[in-house]
Amino acid sequence: MASVEHLTDRAPKVSVEELLDGFYPSPRFKDVSFSSYRPDPSQPSQSAAVRGLRAFAATVDEPEPSGLRKLFGARKAPSRAGIYLDGGFGVGKTHLLASLWHATQGPKAFGTFVEYTNLCGVLSFRKTVESLSGYNLVCIDEFELDDPGDTVMMSRLMRELADAGVKLAATSNTLPGSLGEGRFAAVDFQREIQVLADQFDVLRIDGEDYRHRGLPQPPAPLSESGLRDHVRNYSGNGGVLAEDDFGDLIHHLAGVHPSKYRQMLDGVEAVAWHRVSTITEQSVALRFVVLADRLYDRDVPIFASGVPFDKLFTDEMMHGGYMKKYYRAVSRLTALARQGGSVA
């Protein structure tokens, strides 16, 4: 029987060690592999991406030059330090990135772009470089540049890790040379953006969002009485059903650093949100995107009343500089709402 708690009562404290220990694929992707990826037969770029990543995995595990070759300065093969998976929402980029992580030997790190920027904030940039320079592979999921400071910091981080011999792999919905477009004056930071682009070979993955491929339309929100009945009758699997008023949850998130959202969801097997409403403030919306990502990572079903998730963000947001963040969040929340509709 599930216990009912409130996310608004949770404000976890996370140590630096716990932050460092968290750089591995989420539970949703803990058992994935190249073999478990199902390419769309009508999209040959998906099968090509698997082949390219298998070949890249072999370069990660190649031993460093030694003996006379190392003594006389053997040169590395003239390949770029990283591989970059570009494609739309739901084509399986994170699945493939996690498969690469599982297919290679350690030490290695796997995290989202936001988690790496948080790491730099907690450890300092220099200590982050020192911590990651001894790794064989660093995987960066959902690579997005939100402001000029992040652009400069991440370009430096990737350059220094590449110089240290670390292999890099990243996913995004934007080609490396286009990062930052529509969010800030990209022309003023073109040099830093180009440094990022120069680190990667690009694998384009075409296709439709698999979460919507052949599936019905997203379920309509529950009525308030229906949601209360659902919470009252929910049996679960012995974990926590986190029930919150949406407005209270939004207010609470402002006081919890996004780096702690993962720990805030510990033990939660489903969430119930009362009176979901459209978010109108950009800063609030961006925080909520992080929560949506962490819920998706943990495969947490959602039960909700109020507006449907395709109305969660304003039209202006859905067509603005952060539109890709918001479309990803809507896609993931819709998938979790569908899942909630199938849970008794």
Coordinates of C-alpha atoms in Angstrom, one line a residue:
M1 CA 0.0 0.0 0.0
A2 CA 1.4 3.4 -1.0
S3 CA 1.7 6.1 1.6
V4 CA 0.6 9.7 0.7
E5 CA 3.1 12.5 1.2
H6 CA 3.7 15.9 -0.2
L7 CA 6.7 17.2 -2.2
T8 CA 6.1 20.5 -0.6
D9 CA 7.3 19.0 2.7
R10 CA 10.6 17.9 1.2
A11 CA 13.8 20.0 1.1
P12 CA 16.7 17.5 0.9
K13 CA 20.3 18.3 1.8
V14 CA 22.8 16.9 -0.7
S15 CA 26.5 16.6 0.0
V16 CA 29.2 17.1 -2.6
E17 CA 30.0 13.4 -2.5
E18 CA 26.3 12.5 -3.2
L19 CA 26.3 14.9 -6.1
L20 CA 29.4 13.3 -7.6
D21 CA 28.1 9.8 -7.0
G22 CA 25.0 10.6 -9.0
F23 CA 26.6 10.9 -12.4
Y24 CA 25.2 7.7 -14.0
P25 CA 22.1 6.9 -16.1
S26 CA 18.8 7.3 -14.4
P27 CA 16.7 4.2 -13.4
R28 CA 14.7 4.6 -16.7
F29 CA 17.9 3.9 -18.6
K30 CA 19.8 1.5 -16.2
D31 CA 19.4 -1.6 -18.4
V32 CA 19.4 -0.2 -21.9
S33 CA 21.8 -1.2 -24.6
F34 CA 22.5 -0.8 -28.3
S35 CA 20.6 -4.1 -28.8
S36 CA 17.5 -2.9 -27.0
Y37 CA 17.2 0.3 -29.1
R38 CA 14.5 -0.2 -31.8
P39 CA 15.4 1.8 -34.9
D40 CA 12.5 3.0 -37.0
P41 CA 12.8 1.1 -40.3
S42 CA 11.7 4.1 -42.2
Q43 CA 14.5 6.2 -40.7
P44 CA 17.9 4.8 -41.8
S45 CA 19.7 7.5 -39.8
Q46 CA 18.7 5.7 -36.6
S47 CA 20.4 2.5 -37.5
A48 CA 23.4 4.5 -38.7
A49 CA 23.6 6.2 -35.3
V50 CA 23.8 2.8 -33.6
R51 CA 26.7 1.8 -35.8
G52 CA 28.5 5.1 -35.3
L53 CA 28.2 4.8 -31.5
R54 CA 29.4 1.2 -31.4
A55 CA 32.5 2.3 -33.3
F56 CA 32.9 5.3 -31.0
A57 CA 32.6 3.0 -27.9
A58 CA 35.6 1.1 -29.2
T59 CA 37.7 4.3 -29.3
V60 CA 36.8 5.0 -25.7
D61 CA 38.2 1.7 -24.5
E62 CA 41.4 1.9 -26.6
P63 CA 44.5 1.9 -24.4
E64 CA 46.7 4.9 -24.2
P65 CA 50.1 4.8 -26.1
S66 CA 52.8 3.3 -24.0
G67 CA 56.4 2.3 -24.1
L68 CA 58.5 3.7 -27.0
R69 CA 55.4 5.1 -28.8
K70 CA 54.6 7.2 -25.7
L71 CA 58.2 8.1 -25.2
F72 CA 58.6 9.5 -28.7
G73 CA 55.3 11.3 -28.5
A74 CA 52.9 9.1 -30.5
R75 CA 50.1 11.2 -32.0
K76 CA 46.5 10.4 -31.4
A77 CA 44.3 9.5 -34.4
P78 CA 43.1 12.8 -36.0
S79 CA 39.5 12.3 -34.8
R80 CA 37.5 14.7 -32.7
A81 CA 37.2 14.1 -29.0
G82 CA 33.5 13.6 -29.0
I83 CA 30.3 12.5 -30.7
Y84 CA 27.1 14.5 -30.8
L85 CA 23.6 13.1 -31.3
D86 CA 21.3 15.6 -32.9
G87 CA 17.6 15.0 -33.4
G88 CA 14.1 15.9 -32.5
F89 CA 12.2 14.9 -29.3
G90 CA 11.7 11.2 -28.6
V91 CA 13.9 9.6 -31.2
G92 CA 15.9 7.8 -28.5
K93 CA 19.0 10.0 -28.1
T94 CA 19.1 9.5 -24.3
H95 CA 18.6 5.7 -24.8
L96 CA 21.6 5.6 -27.2
L97 CA 23.8 7.9 -25.0
A98 CA 23.1 5.6 -21.9
S99 CA 23.9 2.6 -24.1
L100 CA 27.2 4.1 -24.9
W101 CA 27.9 4.7 -21.2
H102 CA 27.0 1.0 -20.4
A103 CA 29.2 -0.3 -23.3
T104 CA 32.4 1.4 -22.1
Q105 CA 34.7 0.9 -19.3
G106 CA 35.1 3.4 -16.4
P107 CA 35.8 5.7 -14.9
K108 CA 33.0 7.5 -16.6
A109 CA 30.2 10.1 -16.0
F110 CA 26.7 10.5 -17.3
G111 CA 24.6 13.6 -16.5
T112 CA 22.5 16.3 -18.0
F113 CA 23.8 19.7 -19.0
V114 CA 22.2 21.3 -16.0
E115 CA 23.8 18.7 -13.7
Y116 CA 27.3 19.6 -15.0
T117 CA 26.7 23.3 -14.6
N118 CA 25.5 22.6 -11.1
L119 CA 28.6 20.6 -10.4
C120 CA 30.8 23.5 -11.5
G121 CA 28.8 25.8 -9.1
V122 CA 29.3 23.4 -6.2
L123 CA 32.9 22.3 -6.7
S124 CA 34.2 25.3 -8.7
F125 CA 35.2 25.1 -12.3
R126 CA 38.8 24.1 -11.6
K127 CA 37.9 21.3 -9.3
T128 CA 35.3 20.0 -11.7
V129 CA 38.0 19.8 -14.4
E130 CA 40.3 18.0 -12.0
S131 CA 37.6 15.6 -11.0
L132 CA 36.6 14.7 -14.6
S133 CA 40.0 14.8 -16.3
G134 CA 40.8 11.2 -15.2
Y135 CA 37.6 9.8 -16.7
N136 CA 37.5 7.8 -19.9
L137 CA 34.2 9.1 -21.0
V138 CA 31.9 12.1 -20.1
C139 CA 28.3 12.0 -21.4
I140 CA 26.3 15.2 -21.4
D141 CA 22.5 14.7 -22.0
E142 CA 20.2 17.5 -23.1
F143 CA 23.0 19.9 -24.0
E144 CA 21.5 23.4 -23.9
L145 CA 23.0 26.8 -23.5
D146 CA 20.8 29.2 -21.5
D147 CA 23.0 32.2 -21.0
P148 CA 26.4 33.6 -22.0
G149 CA 28.0 32.4 -18.8
D150 CA 27.1 28.8 -19.4
T151 CA 28.4 29.1 -23.0
V152 CA 31.8 30.2 -21.9
M153 CA 32.0 27.8 -18.9
M154 CA 30.9 24.7 -20.9
S155 CA 33.1 25.5 -23.9
R156 CA 36.1 25.7 -21.5
L157 CA 35.2 22.6 -19.7
M158 CA 34.8 20.6 -22.9
R159 CA 38.1 22.0 -24.3
E160 CA 40.0 21.1 -21.2
L161 CA 38.6 17.7 -20.9
A162 CA 39.3 17.0 -24.6
D163 CA 42.9 18.2 -24.1
A164 CA 43.2 15.8 -21.1
G165 CA 42.2 12.9 -23.4
V166 CA 38.6 12.5 -22.2
K167 CA 36.1 11.2 -24.8
L168 CA 32.9 13.3 -24.9
A169 CA 29.4 12.4 -26.0
A170 CA 26.4 14.7 -26.0
T171 CA 22.8 14.8 -27.0
S172 CA 20.7 17.9 -27.9
N173 CA 18.0 19.1 -30.3
T174 CA 20.2 21.7 -31.8
L175 CA 23.3 21.2 -34.0
P176 CA 26.5 22.3 -32.1
G177 CA 27.1 25.4 -34.3
S178 CA 23.6 26.6 -33.7
L179 CA 23.6 26.4 -29.9
G180 CA 22.4 29.6 -28.3
E181 CA 20.3 30.8 -31.2
G182 CA 17.2 32.7 -30.1
R183 CA 18.2 32.8 -26.5
F184 CA 20.9 35.5 -26.3
A185 CA 23.2 37.4 -28.8
A186 CA 24.8 34.3 -30.2
V187 CA 26.9 36.3 -32.6
D188 CA 28.7 37.9 -29.6
F189 CA 29.6 34.4 -28.4
Q190 CA 30.2 32.7 -31.7
R191 CA 33.8 31.9 -30.8
E192 CA 32.9 30.0 -27.7
I193 CA 30.0 28.2 -29.5
Q194 CA 32.4 27.2 -32.3
V195 CA 34.8 25.8 -29.7
L196 CA 32.0 23.4 -28.7
A197 CA 31.2 22.5 -32.3
D198 CA 34.8 21.7 -33.0
Q199 CA 34.9 19.1 -30.3
F200 CA 32.2 16.9 -31.9
D201 CA 31.4 14.7 -34.9
V202 CA 27.7 14.9 -35.5
L203 CA 25.3 12.0 -35.9
R204 CA 21.9 13.2 -37.1
I205 CA 19.0 11.0 -35.9
D206 CA 15.7 11.6 -37.8
G207 CA 12.3 10.4 -36.9
E208 CA 9.1 11.1 -34.9
D209 CA 8.7 11.3 -31.2
Y210 CA 8.4 7.6 -30.3
R211 CA 6.1 8.6 -27.3
H212 CA 3.5 9.7 -29.8
R213 CA 4.2 7.1 -32.5
G214 CA 1.0 5.2 -33.0
L215 CA -0.4 6.1 -29.6
P216 CA -3.7 7.8 -28.8
Q217 CA -4.0 11.5 -27.9
P218 CA -2.9 12.4 -24.4
P219 CA -5.5 11.6 -21.7
A220 CA -7.8 14.4 -20.6
P221 CA -7.1 15.8 -17.1
L222 CA -9.1 14.2 -14.3
S223 CA -11.8 16.2 -12.6
E224 CA -11.1 17.3 -9.0
S225 CA -13.4 14.7 -7.6
G226 CA -12.0 12.1 -9.9
L227 CA -8.5 12.9 -8.8
R228 CA -9.4 12.7 -5.1
D229 CA -11.0 9.3 -5.8
H230 CA -7.9 8.1 -7.6
V231 CA -5.7 9.1 -4.7
R232 CA -8.0 7.4 -2.2
N233 CA -8.1 4.2 -4.2
Y234 CA -4.4 4.1 -5.3
S235 CA -2.7 0.9 -3.9
G236 CA 0.7 1.3 -5.5
N237 CA 3.8 -0.9 -4.8
G238 CA 4.7 0.2 -1.3
G239 CA 6.3 3.5 -2.2
V240 CA 5.1 7.1 -1.9
L241 CA 2.3 8.8 -3.8
A242 CA 3.2 12.5 -3.7
E243 CA 0.0 14.6 -3.7
D244 CA 0.3 18.4 -4.0
D245 CA -1.7 21.4 -5.0
F246 CA 0.0 22.6 -8.2
G247 CA 0.3 26.2 -7.0
D248 CA 1.8 25.2 -3.7
L249 CA 4.3 22.9 -5.5
I250 CA 5.4 25.7 -7.9
H251 CA 6.0 28.0 -4.9
H252 CA 8.0 25.3 -3.1
L253 CA 10.3 24.6 -6.0
A254 CA 11.6 28.2 -5.8
G255 CA 13.2 27.4 -2.5
V256 CA 14.8 24.1 -3.5
H257 CA 17.9 24.2 -5.8
P258 CA 17.2 22.2 -9.0
S259 CA 20.3 20.0 -8.3
K260 CA 18.3 18.6 -5.4
Y261 CA 15.1 17.7 -7.4
R262 CA 16.4 14.2 -7.9
Q263 CA 16.7 13.5 -4.2
M264 CA 13.4 15.2 -3.6
L265 CA 11.8 12.4 -5.5
D266 CA 13.4 9.6 -3.6
G267 CA 10.9 6.8 -2.9
V268 CA 8.2 8.5 -5.0
E269 CA 6.4 6.0 -7.3
A270 CA 3.6 8.4 -8.5
V271 CA 2.5 12.0 -8.2
A272 CA -0.9 13.6 -8.1
W273 CA -1.3 17.3 -8.9
H274 CA -4.5 19.2 -8.1
R275 CA -5.5 22.2 -10.2
V276 CA -2.6 22.3 -12.7
S277 CA -2.5 25.8 -14.3
T278 CA -0.6 27.5 -17.1
I279 CA 2.8 28.8 -15.9
T280 CA 3.3 32.4 -17.0
E281 CA 6.7 33.3 -15.5
Q282 CA 9.9 32.2 -17.4
S283 CA 12.0 31.5 -14.3
V284 CA 9.2 29.3 -12.8
A285 CA 8.8 27.5 -16.1
L286 CA 12.5 26.7 -16.4
R287 CA 12.5 25.3 -12.9
F288 CA 9.5 23.1 -13.7
V289 CA 11.3 21.7 -16.8
V290 CA 14.0 20.3 -14.5
L291 CA 11.4 18.6 -12.3
A292 CA 9.7 17.2 -15.4
D293 CA 13.1 15.8 -16.5
R294 CA 13.7 14.2 -13.1
L295 CA 10.2 12.6 -13.1
Y296 CA 10.8 11.2 -16.5
D297 CA 14.2 9.8 -15.5
R298 CA 12.5 7.9 -12.7
D299 CA 9.5 6.8 -14.8
V300 CA 7.0 8.3 -12.3
P301 CA 3.3 8.2 -13.5
I302 CA 1.3 11.5 -13.1
F303 CA -2.3 11.9 -12.2
A304 CA -3.6 15.5 -12.6
S305 CA -6.6 17.8 -12.7
G306 CA -6.7 21.3 -14.2
V307 CA -5.3 22.3 -17.6
P308 CA -3.8 19.6 -20.0
F309 CA 0.0 19.5 -20.2
D310 CA 0.0 21.0 -23.7
K311 CA -1.3 24.1 -22.1
L312 CA 1.2 24.1 -19.2
F313 CA 3.3 26.9 -20.8
T314 CA 2.2 30.0 -22.5
D315 CA 2.1 30.3 -26.3
E316 CA 4.9 32.9 -26.1
M317 CA 7.1 30.4 -24.2
M318 CA 6.4 27.7 -26.7
H319 CA 7.6 29.9 -29.5
G320 CA 10.4 31.7 -27.7
G321 CA 14.1 31.1 -27.1
Y322 CA 13.5 28.2 -24.7
M323 CA 10.9 26.5 -26.9
K324 CA 12.9 23.2 -27.1
K325 CA 13.1 22.9 -23.4
Y326 CA 9.3 23.4 -23.1
Y327 CA 8.5 21.0 -26.0
R328 CA 10.6 18.3 -24.4
A329 CA 8.9 18.9 -21.0
V330 CA 5.4 18.6 -22.6
S331 CA 6.4 15.5 -24.5
R332 CA 7.7 13.8 -21.3
L333 CA 4.9 14.9 -19.1
T334 CA 2.4 13.7 -21.6
A335 CA 4.1 10.3 -21.7
L336 CA 3.9 10.1 -17.9
A337 CA 0.3 11.2 -17.9
R338 CA -0.5 8.4 -20.3
Q339 CA 1.3 6.0 -18.0
G340 CA -0.8 7.4 -15.1
G341 CA -3.9 6.6 -17.0
S342 CA -3.0 3.0 -17.2
V343 CA -2.1 2.6 -13.5
A344 CA -4.8 1.3 -11.2

